[in-house]
mmCIF file with all atom_site columns, C-alpha atoms in Angstrom:
data_model
loop_
_atom_site.group_PDB
_atom_site.id
_atom_site.type_symbol
_atom_site.label_atom_id
_atom_site.label_alt_id
_atom_site.label_comp_id
_atom_site.label_asym_id
_atom_site.label_entity_id
_atom_site.label_seq_id
_atom_site.pdbx_PDB_ins_code
_atom_site.Cartn_x
_atom_site.Cartn_y
_atom_site.Cartn_z
_atom_site.occupancy
_atom_site.B_iso_or_equiv
_atom_site.pdbx_formal_charge
_atom_site.auth_seq_id
_atom_site.auth_comp_id
_atom_site.auth_asym_id
_atom_site.auth_atom_id
_atom_site.pdbx_PDB_model_num
ATOM 1   C CA . MET A 1 1   ? 0.000   0.000   0.000   1.00 38.00 ? 1   MET A CA 1
ATOM 2   C CA . ALA A 1 2   ? 1.360   3.432   -0.865  1.00 47.00 ? 2   ALA A CA 1
ATOM 3   C CA . LYS A 1 3   ? 1.537   6.195   1.696   1.00 46.00 ? 3   LYS A CA 1
ATOM 4   C CA . THR A 1 4   ? 2.675   9.774   1.388   1.00 48.00 ? 4   THR A CA 1
ATOM 5   C CA . GLY A 1 5   ? 3.410   12.277  4.114   1.00 49.00 ? 5   GLY A CA 1
ATOM 6   C CA . THR A 1 6   ? 5.904   14.677  5.600   1.00 59.00 ? 6   THR A CA 1
ATOM 7   C CA . THR A 1 7   ? 7.379   13.226  8.778   1.00 73.00 ? 7   THR A CA 1
ATOM 8   C CA . THR A 1 8   ? 10.039  10.678  9.619   1.00 81.00 ? 8   THR A CA 1
ATOM 9   C CA . GLN A 1 9   ? 7.602   8.981   11.991  1.00 85.00 ? 9   GLN A CA 1
ATOM 10  C CA . GLY A 1 10  ? 4.945   8.893   9.265   1.00 87.00 ? 10  GLY A CA 1
ATOM 11  C CA . LEU A 1 11  ? 7.418   7.327   6.845   1.00 91.00 ? 11  LEU A CA 1
ATOM 12  C CA . ARG A 1 12  ? 8.388   4.690   9.405   1.00 91.00 ? 12  ARG A CA 1
ATOM 13  C CA . ALA A 1 13  ? 4.708   3.935   10.104  1.00 90.00 ? 13  ALA A CA 1
ATOM 14  C CA . ALA A 1 14  ? 3.972   3.583   6.358   1.00 88.00 ? 14  ALA A CA 1
ATOM 15  C CA . ILE A 1 15  ? 6.878   1.165   5.955   1.00 92.00 ? 15  ILE A CA 1
ATOM 16  C CA . GLU A 1 16  ? 5.628   -0.876  8.921   1.00 92.00 ? 16  GLU A CA 1
ATOM 17  C CA . ARG A 1 17  ? 2.068   -0.918  7.523   1.00 89.00 ? 17  ARG A CA 1
ATOM 18  C CA . SER A 1 18  ? 3.368   -2.334  4.241   1.00 87.00 ? 18  SER A CA 1
ATOM 19  C CA . GLY A 1 19  ? 4.422   -5.394  6.257   1.00 88.00 ? 19  GLY A CA 1
ATOM 20  C CA . TYR A 1 20  ? 7.324   -6.092  3.927   1.00 90.00 ? 20  TYR A CA 1
ATOM 21  C CA . TYR A 1 21  ? 10.465  -6.657  6.021   1.00 93.00 ? 21  TYR A CA 1
ATOM 22  C CA . PRO A 1 22  ? 9.862   -3.328  7.792   1.00 95.00 ? 22  PRO A CA 1
ATOM 23  C CA . ALA A 1 23  ? 13.022  -3.356  9.934   1.00 95.00 ? 23  ALA A CA 1
ATOM 24  C CA . LEU A 1 24  ? 15.258  -3.957  6.896   1.00 95.00 ? 24  LEU A CA 1
ATOM 25  C CA . VAL A 1 25  ? 13.480  -1.429  4.662   1.00 96.00 ? 25  VAL A CA 1
ATOM 26  C CA . ALA A 1 26  ? 13.262  1.274   7.359   1.00 95.00 ? 26  ALA A CA 1
ATOM 27  C CA . GLU A 1 27  ? 16.943  0.962   8.284   1.00 95.00 ? 27  GLU A CA 1
ATOM 28  C CA . ALA A 1 28  ? 18.052  1.346   4.656   1.00 96.00 ? 28  ALA A CA 1
ATOM 29  C CA . VAL A 1 29  ? 15.743  4.307   3.996   1.00 96.00 ? 29  VAL A CA 1
ATOM 30  C CA . GLU A 1 30  ? 16.539  6.100   7.260   1.00 94.00 ? 30  GLU A CA 1
ATOM 31  C CA . ALA A 1 31  ? 20.291  5.722   6.637   1.00 95.00 ? 31  ALA A CA 1
ATOM 32  C CA . ALA A 1 32  ? 19.883  7.275   3.169   1.00 96.00 ? 32  ALA A CA 1
ATOM 33  C CA . VAL A 1 33  ? 17.701  10.153  4.422   1.00 95.00 ? 33  VAL A CA 1
ATOM 34  C CA . GLY A 1 34  ? 19.995  10.936  7.352   1.00 92.00 ? 34  GLY A CA 1
ATOM 35  C CA . GLY A 1 35  ? 18.906  13.995  9.310   1.00 89.00 ? 35  GLY A CA 1
ATOM 36  C CA . GLU A 1 36  ? 17.234  15.813  6.410   1.00 93.00 ? 36  GLU A CA 1
ATOM 37  C CA . PRO A 1 37  ? 13.604  16.860  6.853   1.00 93.00 ? 37  PRO A CA 1
ATOM 38  C CA . ILE A 1 38  ? 11.195  14.881  4.676   1.00 94.00 ? 38  ILE A CA 1
ATOM 39  C CA . VAL A 1 39  ? 8.991   16.857  2.275   1.00 93.00 ? 39  VAL A CA 1
ATOM 40  C CA . SER A 1 40  ? 7.024   13.898  0.885   1.00 93.00 ? 40  SER A CA 1
ATOM 41  C CA . TYR A 1 41  ? 7.253   10.128  0.598   1.00 93.00 ? 41  TYR A CA 1
ATOM 42  C CA . LEU A 1 42  ? 5.579   7.195   -1.091  1.00 93.00 ? 42  LEU A CA 1
ATOM 43  C CA . VAL A 1 43  ? 5.701   3.541   -0.034  1.00 92.00 ? 43  VAL A CA 1
ATOM 44  C CA . HIS A 1 44  ? 4.523   1.074   -2.675  1.00 91.00 ? 44  HIS A CA 1
ATOM 45  C CA . GLN A 1 45  ? 4.441   -2.689  -2.234  1.00 87.00 ? 45  GLN A CA 1
ATOM 46  C CA . GLU A 1 46  ? 3.835   -4.850  -5.274  1.00 83.00 ? 46  GLU A CA 1
ATOM 47  C CA . THR A 1 47  ? 3.361   -8.581  -5.745  1.00 73.00 ? 47  THR A CA 1
ATOM 48  C CA . THR A 1 48  ? 4.363   -10.134 -9.053  1.00 71.00 ? 48  THR A CA 1
ATOM 49  C CA . PHE A 1 49  ? 4.175   -13.639 -10.456 1.00 71.00 ? 49  PHE A CA 1
ATOM 50  C CA . ASP A 1 50  ? 7.363   -15.060 -11.958 1.00 69.00 ? 50  ASP A CA 1
ATOM 51  C CA . ALA A 1 51  ? 6.844   -18.504 -13.519 1.00 71.00 ? 51  ALA A CA 1
ATOM 52  C CA . ASN A 1 52  ? 5.764   -20.645 -10.551 1.00 73.00 ? 52  ASN A CA 1
ATOM 53  C CA . GLU A 1 53  ? 6.876   -18.154 -7.900  1.00 71.00 ? 53  GLU A CA 1
ATOM 54  C CA . VAL A 1 54  ? 5.128   -15.279 -6.178  1.00 71.00 ? 54  VAL A CA 1
ATOM 55  C CA . ARG A 1 55  ? 7.529   -12.395 -5.595  1.00 76.00 ? 55  ARG A CA 1
ATOM 56  C CA . ARG A 1 56  ? 6.998   -9.334  -3.502  1.00 81.00 ? 56  ARG A CA 1
ATOM 57  C CA . HIS A 1 57  ? 8.956   -6.127  -3.597  1.00 89.00 ? 57  HIS A CA 1
ATOM 58  C CA . VAL A 1 58  ? 8.642   -2.676  -2.120  1.00 94.00 ? 58  VAL A CA 1
ATOM 59  C CA . THR A 1 59  ? 9.713   0.698   -3.459  1.00 95.00 ? 59  THR A CA 1
ATOM 60  C CA . VAL A 1 60  ? 10.096  3.686   -1.140  1.00 96.00 ? 60  VAL A CA 1
ATOM 61  C CA . LEU A 1 61  ? 10.414  7.163   -2.643  1.00 96.00 ? 61  LEU A CA 1
ATOM 62  C CA . VAL A 1 62  ? 11.459  10.053  -0.407  1.00 96.00 ? 62  VAL A CA 1
ATOM 63  C CA . LEU A 1 63  ? 11.678  13.730  -1.265  1.00 96.00 ? 63  LEU A CA 1
ATOM 64  C CA . THR A 1 64  ? 13.770  16.020  0.919   1.00 95.00 ? 64  THR A CA 1
ATOM 65  C CA . GLY A 1 65  ? 14.592  19.666  0.319   1.00 93.00 ? 65  GLY A CA 1
ATOM 66  C CA . ASN A 1 66  ? 17.700  18.731  -1.680  1.00 94.00 ? 66  ASN A CA 1
ATOM 67  C CA . ARG A 1 67  ? 17.404  15.107  -2.751  1.00 96.00 ? 67  ARG A CA 1
ATOM 68  C CA . PHE A 1 68  ? 15.197  12.427  -4.228  1.00 97.00 ? 68  PHE A CA 1
ATOM 69  C CA . ILE A 1 69  ? 15.849  9.042   -2.602  1.00 97.00 ? 69  ILE A CA 1
ATOM 70  C CA . VAL A 1 70  ? 14.667  5.756   -4.052  1.00 96.00 ? 70  VAL A CA 1
ATOM 71  C CA . SER A 1 71  ? 14.905  2.487   -2.162  1.00 96.00 ? 71  SER A CA 1
ATOM 72  C CA . HIS A 1 72  ? 13.956  -0.882  -3.571  1.00 95.00 ? 72  HIS A CA 1
ATOM 73  C CA . THR A 1 73  ? 13.810  -4.202  -1.735  1.00 95.00 ? 73  THR A CA 1
ATOM 74  C CA . ASP A 1 74  ? 13.285  -7.591  -3.398  1.00 91.00 ? 74  ASP A CA 1
ATOM 75  C CA . GLU A 1 75  ? 13.005  -11.034 -1.888  1.00 87.00 ? 75  GLU A CA 1
ATOM 76  C CA . GLN A 1 76  ? 14.673  -14.006 -3.537  1.00 82.00 ? 76  GLN A CA 1
ATOM 77  C CA . ALA A 1 77  ? 14.208  -17.722 -3.140  1.00 80.00 ? 77  ALA A CA 1
ATOM 78  C CA . ALA A 1 78  ? 17.120  -19.942 -2.183  1.00 81.00 ? 78  ALA A CA 1
ATOM 79  C CA . ASP A 1 79  ? 19.473  -20.442 -5.119  1.00 83.00 ? 79  ASP A CA 1
ATOM 80  C CA . GLY A 1 80  ? 23.033  -21.386 -5.969  1.00 83.00 ? 80  GLY A CA 1
ATOM 81  C CA . THR A 1 81  ? 24.406  -18.373 -4.101  1.00 85.00 ? 81  THR A CA 1
ATOM 82  C CA . SER A 1 82  ? 22.363  -18.860 -0.931  1.00 85.00 ? 82  SER A CA 1
ATOM 83  C CA . PRO A 1 83  ? 20.895  -21.994 0.651   1.00 89.00 ? 83  PRO A CA 1
ATOM 84  C CA . SER A 1 84  ? 18.124  -19.940 2.279   1.00 91.00 ? 84  SER A CA 1
ATOM 85  C CA . PRO A 1 85  ? 15.747  -17.243 0.990   1.00 87.00 ? 85  PRO A CA 1
ATOM 86  C CA . TYR A 1 86  ? 17.168  -13.735 1.129   1.00 89.00 ? 86  TYR A CA 1
ATOM 87  C CA . ALA A 1 87  ? 16.306  -10.110 0.439   1.00 91.00 ? 87  ALA A CA 1
ATOM 88  C CA . THR A 1 88  ? 18.261  -7.461  -1.411  1.00 92.00 ? 88  THR A CA 1
ATOM 89  C CA . THR A 1 89  ? 17.741  -3.792  -0.653  1.00 94.00 ? 89  THR A CA 1
ATOM 90  C CA . SER A 1 90  ? 19.324  -0.838  -2.430  1.00 95.00 ? 90  SER A CA 1
ATOM 91  C CA . THR A 1 91  ? 19.045  2.916   -2.072  1.00 96.00 ? 91  THR A CA 1
ATOM 92  C CA . GLU A 1 92  ? 19.997  5.673   -4.457  1.00 95.00 ? 92  GLU A CA 1
ATOM 93  C CA . SER A 1 93  ? 20.241  9.339   -3.574  1.00 95.00 ? 93  SER A CA 1
ATOM 94  C CA . VAL A 1 94  ? 19.796  11.829  -6.410  1.00 95.00 ? 94  VAL A CA 1
ATOM 95  C CA . LYS A 1 95  ? 20.289  15.593  -6.202  1.00 95.00 ? 95  LYS A CA 1
ATOM 96  C CA . LEU A 1 96  ? 17.110  17.354  -7.283  1.00 95.00 ? 96  LEU A CA 1
ATOM 97  C CA . GLN A 1 97  ? 19.090  19.249  -9.940  1.00 93.00 ? 97  GLN A CA 1
ATOM 98  C CA . ARG A 1 98  ? 19.779  15.903  -11.681 1.00 93.00 ? 98  ARG A CA 1
ATOM 99  C CA . ILE A 1 99  ? 16.108  15.002  -12.142 1.00 93.00 ? 99  ILE A CA 1
ATOM 100 C CA . SER A 1 100 ? 15.503  15.553  -15.833 1.00 90.00 ? 100 SER A CA 1
ATOM 101 C CA . SER A 1 101 ? 11.887  14.444  -16.075 1.00 90.00 ? 101 SER A CA 1
ATOM 102 C CA . VAL A 1 102 ? 8.849   13.610  -13.996 1.00 93.00 ? 102 VAL A CA 1
ATOM 103 C CA . VAL A 1 103 ? 6.223   11.963  -16.195 1.00 93.00 ? 103 VAL A CA 1
ATOM 104 C CA . LEU A 1 104 ? 2.782   11.154  -14.848 1.00 95.00 ? 104 LEU A CA 1
ATOM 105 C CA . SER A 1 105 ? 0.511   9.159   -17.153 1.00 96.00 ? 105 SER A CA 1
ATOM 106 C CA . ARG A 1 106 ? -3.157  8.998   -16.177 1.00 96.00 ? 106 ARG A CA 1
ATOM 107 C CA . VAL A 1 107 ? -5.707  6.455   -17.386 1.00 96.00 ? 107 VAL A CA 1
ATOM 108 C CA . VAL A 1 108 ? -9.321  7.568   -17.014 1.00 95.00 ? 108 VAL A CA 1
ATOM 109 C CA . ALA A 1 109 ? -12.512 5.663   -17.738 1.00 92.00 ? 109 ALA A CA 1
ATOM 110 C CA . ASN A 1 110 ? -15.241 7.227   -19.888 1.00 93.00 ? 110 ASN A CA 1
ATOM 111 C CA . PRO A 1 111 ? -13.241 10.313  -20.877 1.00 94.00 ? 111 PRO A CA 1
ATOM 112 C CA . GLU A 1 112 ? -16.285 11.852  -22.603 1.00 95.00 ? 112 GLU A CA 1
ATOM 113 C CA . SER A 1 113 ? -17.936 12.335  -19.213 1.00 94.00 ? 113 SER A CA 1
ATOM 114 C CA . TYR A 1 114 ? -14.790 13.126  -17.207 1.00 94.00 ? 114 TYR A CA 1
ATOM 115 C CA . THR A 1 115 ? -15.296 15.527  -14.306 1.00 93.00 ? 115 THR A CA 1
ATOM 116 C CA . PRO A 1 116 ? -12.248 17.513  -13.107 1.00 93.00 ? 116 PRO A CA 1
ATOM 117 C CA . GLY A 1 117 ? -10.994 16.138  -9.803  1.00 90.00 ? 117 GLY A CA 1
ATOM 118 C CA . THR A 1 118 ? -12.070 12.554  -10.506 1.00 93.00 ? 118 THR A CA 1
ATOM 119 C CA . LEU A 1 119 ? -9.308  10.072  -9.693  1.00 95.00 ? 119 LEU A CA 1
ATOM 120 C CA . PRO A 1 120 ? -7.733  8.278   -12.643 1.00 96.00 ? 120 PRO A CA 1
ATOM 121 C CA . ARG A 1 121 ? -8.267  4.535   -12.872 1.00 96.00 ? 121 ARG A CA 1
ATOM 122 C CA . GLU A 1 122 ? -4.497  4.126   -12.830 1.00 96.00 ? 122 GLU A CA 1
ATOM 123 C CA . VAL A 1 123 ? -1.353  6.226   -12.947 1.00 96.00 ? 123 VAL A CA 1
ATOM 124 C CA . VAL A 1 124 ? 2.193   5.513   -14.054 1.00 95.00 ? 124 VAL A CA 1
ATOM 125 C CA . LEU A 1 125 ? 4.907   7.669   -12.493 1.00 95.00 ? 125 LEU A CA 1
ATOM 126 C CA . THR A 1 126 ? 8.170   7.708   -14.462 1.00 93.00 ? 126 THR A CA 1
ATOM 127 C CA . ILE A 1 127 ? 11.164  9.613   -13.110 1.00 94.00 ? 127 ILE A CA 1
ATOM 128 C CA . GLY A 1 128 ? 14.377  10.152  -15.051 1.00 90.00 ? 128 GLY A CA 1
ATOM 129 C CA . TRP A 1 129 ? 17.742  11.378  -13.794 1.00 90.00 ? 129 TRP A CA 1
ATOM 130 C CA . GLY A 1 130 ? 20.106  9.946   -16.387 1.00 77.00 ? 130 GLY A CA 1
ATOM 131 C CA . ALA A 1 131 ? 21.232  6.746   -14.679 1.00 61.00 ? 131 ALA A CA 1
ATOM 132 C CA . VAL A 1 132 ? 19.319  4.439   -17.060 1.00 56.00 ? 132 VAL A CA 1
ATOM 133 C CA . SER A 1 133 ? 18.194  5.163   -20.607 1.00 56.00 ? 133 SER A CA 1
ATOM 134 C CA . ARG A 1 134 ? 16.332  3.044   -23.118 1.00 57.00 ? 134 ARG A CA 1
ATOM 135 C CA . LEU A 1 135 ? 17.405  3.302   -26.740 1.00 62.00 ? 135 LEU A CA 1
ATOM 136 C CA . ASP A 1 136 ? 14.876  2.364   -29.444 1.00 63.00 ? 136 ASP A CA 1
ATOM 137 C CA . LEU A 1 137 ? 16.406  2.034   -32.931 1.00 68.00 ? 137 LEU A CA 1
ATOM 138 C CA . GLU A 1 138 ? 14.953  1.266   -36.342 1.00 75.00 ? 138 GLU A CA 1
ATOM 139 C CA . PRO A 1 139 ? 16.361  1.371   -39.877 1.00 77.00 ? 139 PRO A CA 1
ATOM 140 C CA . ALA A 1 140 ? 16.177  4.847   -41.378 1.00 78.00 ? 140 ALA A CA 1
ATOM 141 C CA . ALA A 1 141 ? 14.524  5.316   -44.768 1.00 79.00 ? 141 ALA A CA 1
ATOM 142 C CA . CYS A 1 142 ? 14.014  8.065   -47.301 1.00 80.00 ? 142 CYS A CA 1
ATOM 143 C CA . GLY A 1 143 ? 10.862  9.063   -49.167 1.00 78.00 ? 143 GLY A CA 1
ATOM 144 C CA . ASP A 1 144 ? 11.845  7.237   -52.382 1.00 82.00 ? 144 ASP A CA 1
ATOM 145 C CA . PRO A 1 145 ? 10.114  3.814   -52.463 1.00 82.00 ? 145 PRO A CA 1
ATOM 146 C CA . ASN A 1 146 ? 12.701  2.531   -55.003 1.00 84.00 ? 146 ASN A CA 1
ATOM 147 C CA . CYS A 1 147 ? 15.760  3.598   -52.997 1.00 83.00 ? 147 CYS A CA 1
ATOM 148 C CA . GLU A 1 148 ? 17.992  0.726   -51.910 1.00 81.00 ? 148 GLU A CA 1
ATOM 149 C CA . ALA A 1 149 ? 20.649  2.807   -50.166 1.00 82.00 ? 149 ALA A CA 1
ATOM 150 C CA . ASP A 1 150 ? 21.586  2.193   -46.549 1.00 82.00 ? 150 ASP A CA 1
ATOM 151 C CA . HIS A 1 151 ? 20.413  5.224   -44.597 1.00 76.00 ? 151 HIS A CA 1
ATOM 152 C CA . GLY A 1 152 ? 21.697  3.968   -41.239 1.00 78.00 ? 152 GLY A CA 1
ATOM 153 C CA . TYR A 1 153 ? 19.463  3.976   -38.206 1.00 76.00 ? 153 TYR A CA 1
ATOM 154 C CA . THR A 1 154 ? 17.172  6.404   -36.467 1.00 75.00 ? 154 THR A CA 1
ATOM 155 C CA . GLY A 1 155 ? 15.820  6.196   -32.979 1.00 69.00 ? 155 GLY A CA 1
ATOM 156 C CA . SER A 1 156 ? 15.105  7.800   -29.692 1.00 61.00 ? 156 SER A CA 1
ATOM 157 C CA . SER A 1 157 ? 16.582  7.717   -26.224 1.00 58.00 ? 157 SER A CA 1
ATOM 158 C CA . THR A 1 158 ? 14.210  7.720   -23.272 1.00 56.00 ? 158 THR A CA 1
ATOM 159 C CA . ALA A 1 159 ? 15.074  8.232   -19.608 1.00 54.00 ? 159 ALA A CA 1
ATOM 160 C CA . ASP A 1 160 ? 13.895  5.099   -17.854 1.00 59.00 ? 160 ASP A CA 1
ATOM 161 C CA . ASP A 1 161 ? 15.337  5.218   -14.350 1.00 81.00 ? 161 ASP A CA 1
ATOM 162 C CA . LEU A 1 162 ? 12.152  4.471   -12.425 1.00 89.00 ? 162 LEU A CA 1
ATOM 163 C CA . SER A 1 163 ? 8.633   3.591   -13.460 1.00 90.00 ? 163 SER A CA 1
ATOM 164 C CA . LEU A 1 164 ? 5.923   2.891   -10.902 1.00 92.00 ? 164 LEU A CA 1
ATOM 165 C CA . ARG A 1 165 ? 2.396   1.770   -11.873 1.00 93.00 ? 165 ARG A CA 1
ATOM 166 C CA . VAL A 1 166 ? -0.449  2.196   -9.400  1.00 93.00 ? 166 VAL A CA 1
ATOM 167 C CA . SER A 1 167 ? -4.058  1.241   -10.112 1.00 93.00 ? 167 SER A CA 1
ATOM 168 C CA . GLU A 1 168 ? -7.296  1.870   -8.274  1.00 92.00 ? 168 GLU A CA 1
ATOM 169 C CA . ALA A 1 169 ? -8.364  -1.768  -8.719  1.00 92.00 ? 169 ALA A CA 1
ATOM 170 C CA . GLY A 1 170 ? -5.092  -3.268  -7.492  1.00 87.00 ? 170 GLY A CA 1
ATOM 171 C CA . ASP A 1 171 ? -3.885  -0.701  -4.955  1.00 86.00 ? 171 ASP A CA 1
ATOM 172 C CA . GLY A 1 172 ? -6.987  1.267   -3.977  1.00 87.00 ? 172 GLY A CA 1
ATOM 173 C CA . PRO A 1 173 ? -8.057  4.886   -4.492  1.00 90.00 ? 173 PRO A CA 1
ATOM 174 C CA . ASP A 1 174 ? -5.944  6.181   -1.586  1.00 86.00 ? 174 ASP A CA 1
ATOM 175 C CA . THR A 1 175 ? -2.819  4.806   -3.233  1.00 84.00 ? 175 THR A CA 1
ATOM 176 C CA . VAL A 1 176 ? -3.656  6.525   -6.522  1.00 91.00 ? 176 VAL A CA 1
ATOM 177 C CA . ARG A 1 177 ? -4.323  9.784   -4.669  1.00 91.00 ? 177 ARG A CA 1
ATOM 178 C CA . GLN A 1 178 ? -1.037  9.499   -2.752  1.00 88.00 ? 178 GLN A CA 1
ATOM 179 C CA . THR A 1 179 ? 0.930   8.793   -5.916  1.00 94.00 ? 179 THR A CA 1
ATOM 180 C CA . LEU A 1 180 ? -0.553  11.919  -7.511  1.00 95.00 ? 180 LEU A CA 1
ATOM 181 C CA . ALA A 1 181 ? 0.419   13.950  -4.426  1.00 93.00 ? 181 ALA A CA 1
ATOM 182 C CA . PHE A 1 182 ? 4.010   12.665  -4.450  1.00 95.00 ? 182 PHE A CA 1
ATOM 183 C CA . ALA A 1 183 ? 4.349   13.291  -8.189  1.00 96.00 ? 183 ALA A CA 1
ATOM 184 C CA . GLN A 1 184 ? 3.131   16.856  -7.740  1.00 95.00 ? 184 GLN A CA 1
ATOM 185 C CA . ALA A 1 185 ? 5.518   17.491  -4.829  1.00 95.00 ? 185 ALA A CA 1
ATOM 186 C CA . LEU A 1 186 ? 8.470   16.113  -6.797  1.00 96.00 ? 186 LEU A CA 1
ATOM 187 C CA . SER A 1 187 ? 7.550   18.043  -9.927  1.00 95.00 ? 187 SER A CA 1
ATOM 188 C CA . GLU A 1 188 ? 7.233   21.277  -7.943  1.00 94.00 ? 188 GLU A CA 1
ATOM 189 C CA . ALA A 1 189 ? 10.562  20.628  -6.193  1.00 94.00 ? 189 ALA A CA 1
ATOM 190 C CA . THR A 1 190 ? 12.397  20.110  -9.477  1.00 92.00 ? 190 THR A CA 1
ATOM 191 C CA . THR A 1 191 ? 10.842  23.274  -10.898 1.00 86.00 ? 191 THR A CA 1
ATOM 192 C CA . ALA A 1 192 ? 11.875  25.277  -7.840  1.00 76.00 ? 192 ALA A CA 1
ATOM 193 C CA . THR A 1 193 ? 15.432  23.932  -7.901  1.00 57.00 ? 193 THR A CA 1
ATOM 194 C CA . PRO A 1 194 ? 17.813  26.055  -9.976  1.00 61.00 ? 194 PRO A CA 1
ATOM 195 C CA . ASP A 1 195 ? 19.616  24.194  -12.762 1.00 55.00 ? 195 ASP A CA 1
ATOM 196 C CA . THR A 1 196 ? 23.339  24.385  -12.043 1.00 54.00 ? 196 THR A CA 1
ATOM 197 C CA . GLY A 1 197 ? 24.316  22.417  -15.126 1.00 49.00 ? 197 GLY A CA 1
ATOM 198 C CA . ARG A 1 198 ? 25.670  19.532  -13.001 1.00 46.00 ? 198 ARG A CA 1
#
């Protein structure tokens, strides 16, 4: 379940409510945040199905006055590297000046009768800061249908550092609302942060 708020205690409570290894997740997030005041946060737990296995993972997003912090924790079944199940948690701290895009995609039902303020059916929050990019290439062509020359390739590069999908059906309306609130806070913070070129 996603939660958003503005206090360290609220963040800790949201992590505990998620029920996903709360001591491990909270320790990693609190170490990354340090003593900085929290502006907003979002805790999102997701369950996925991988072949015959059910996997859970949690993503915690934290916005401070200077940084965007993302923490992700996955659980793994026993394998060749470990005789017992284990969890992996990672945190990344990004200066707000490095955030290059905050994309919020909204899916609404019956758009012809949409009323402003109605919650979307689902939202996808995509945040880019240049750590991961996706490159889509295709053969380039010219306008001549008889041309057989090699025109090389054309394509596009898309920032793809983090993408988080939240739906009303799967996560509940509060989660959608909280994701919208976090996205707005992050977008406003990146707009308010001067671009230093670094």
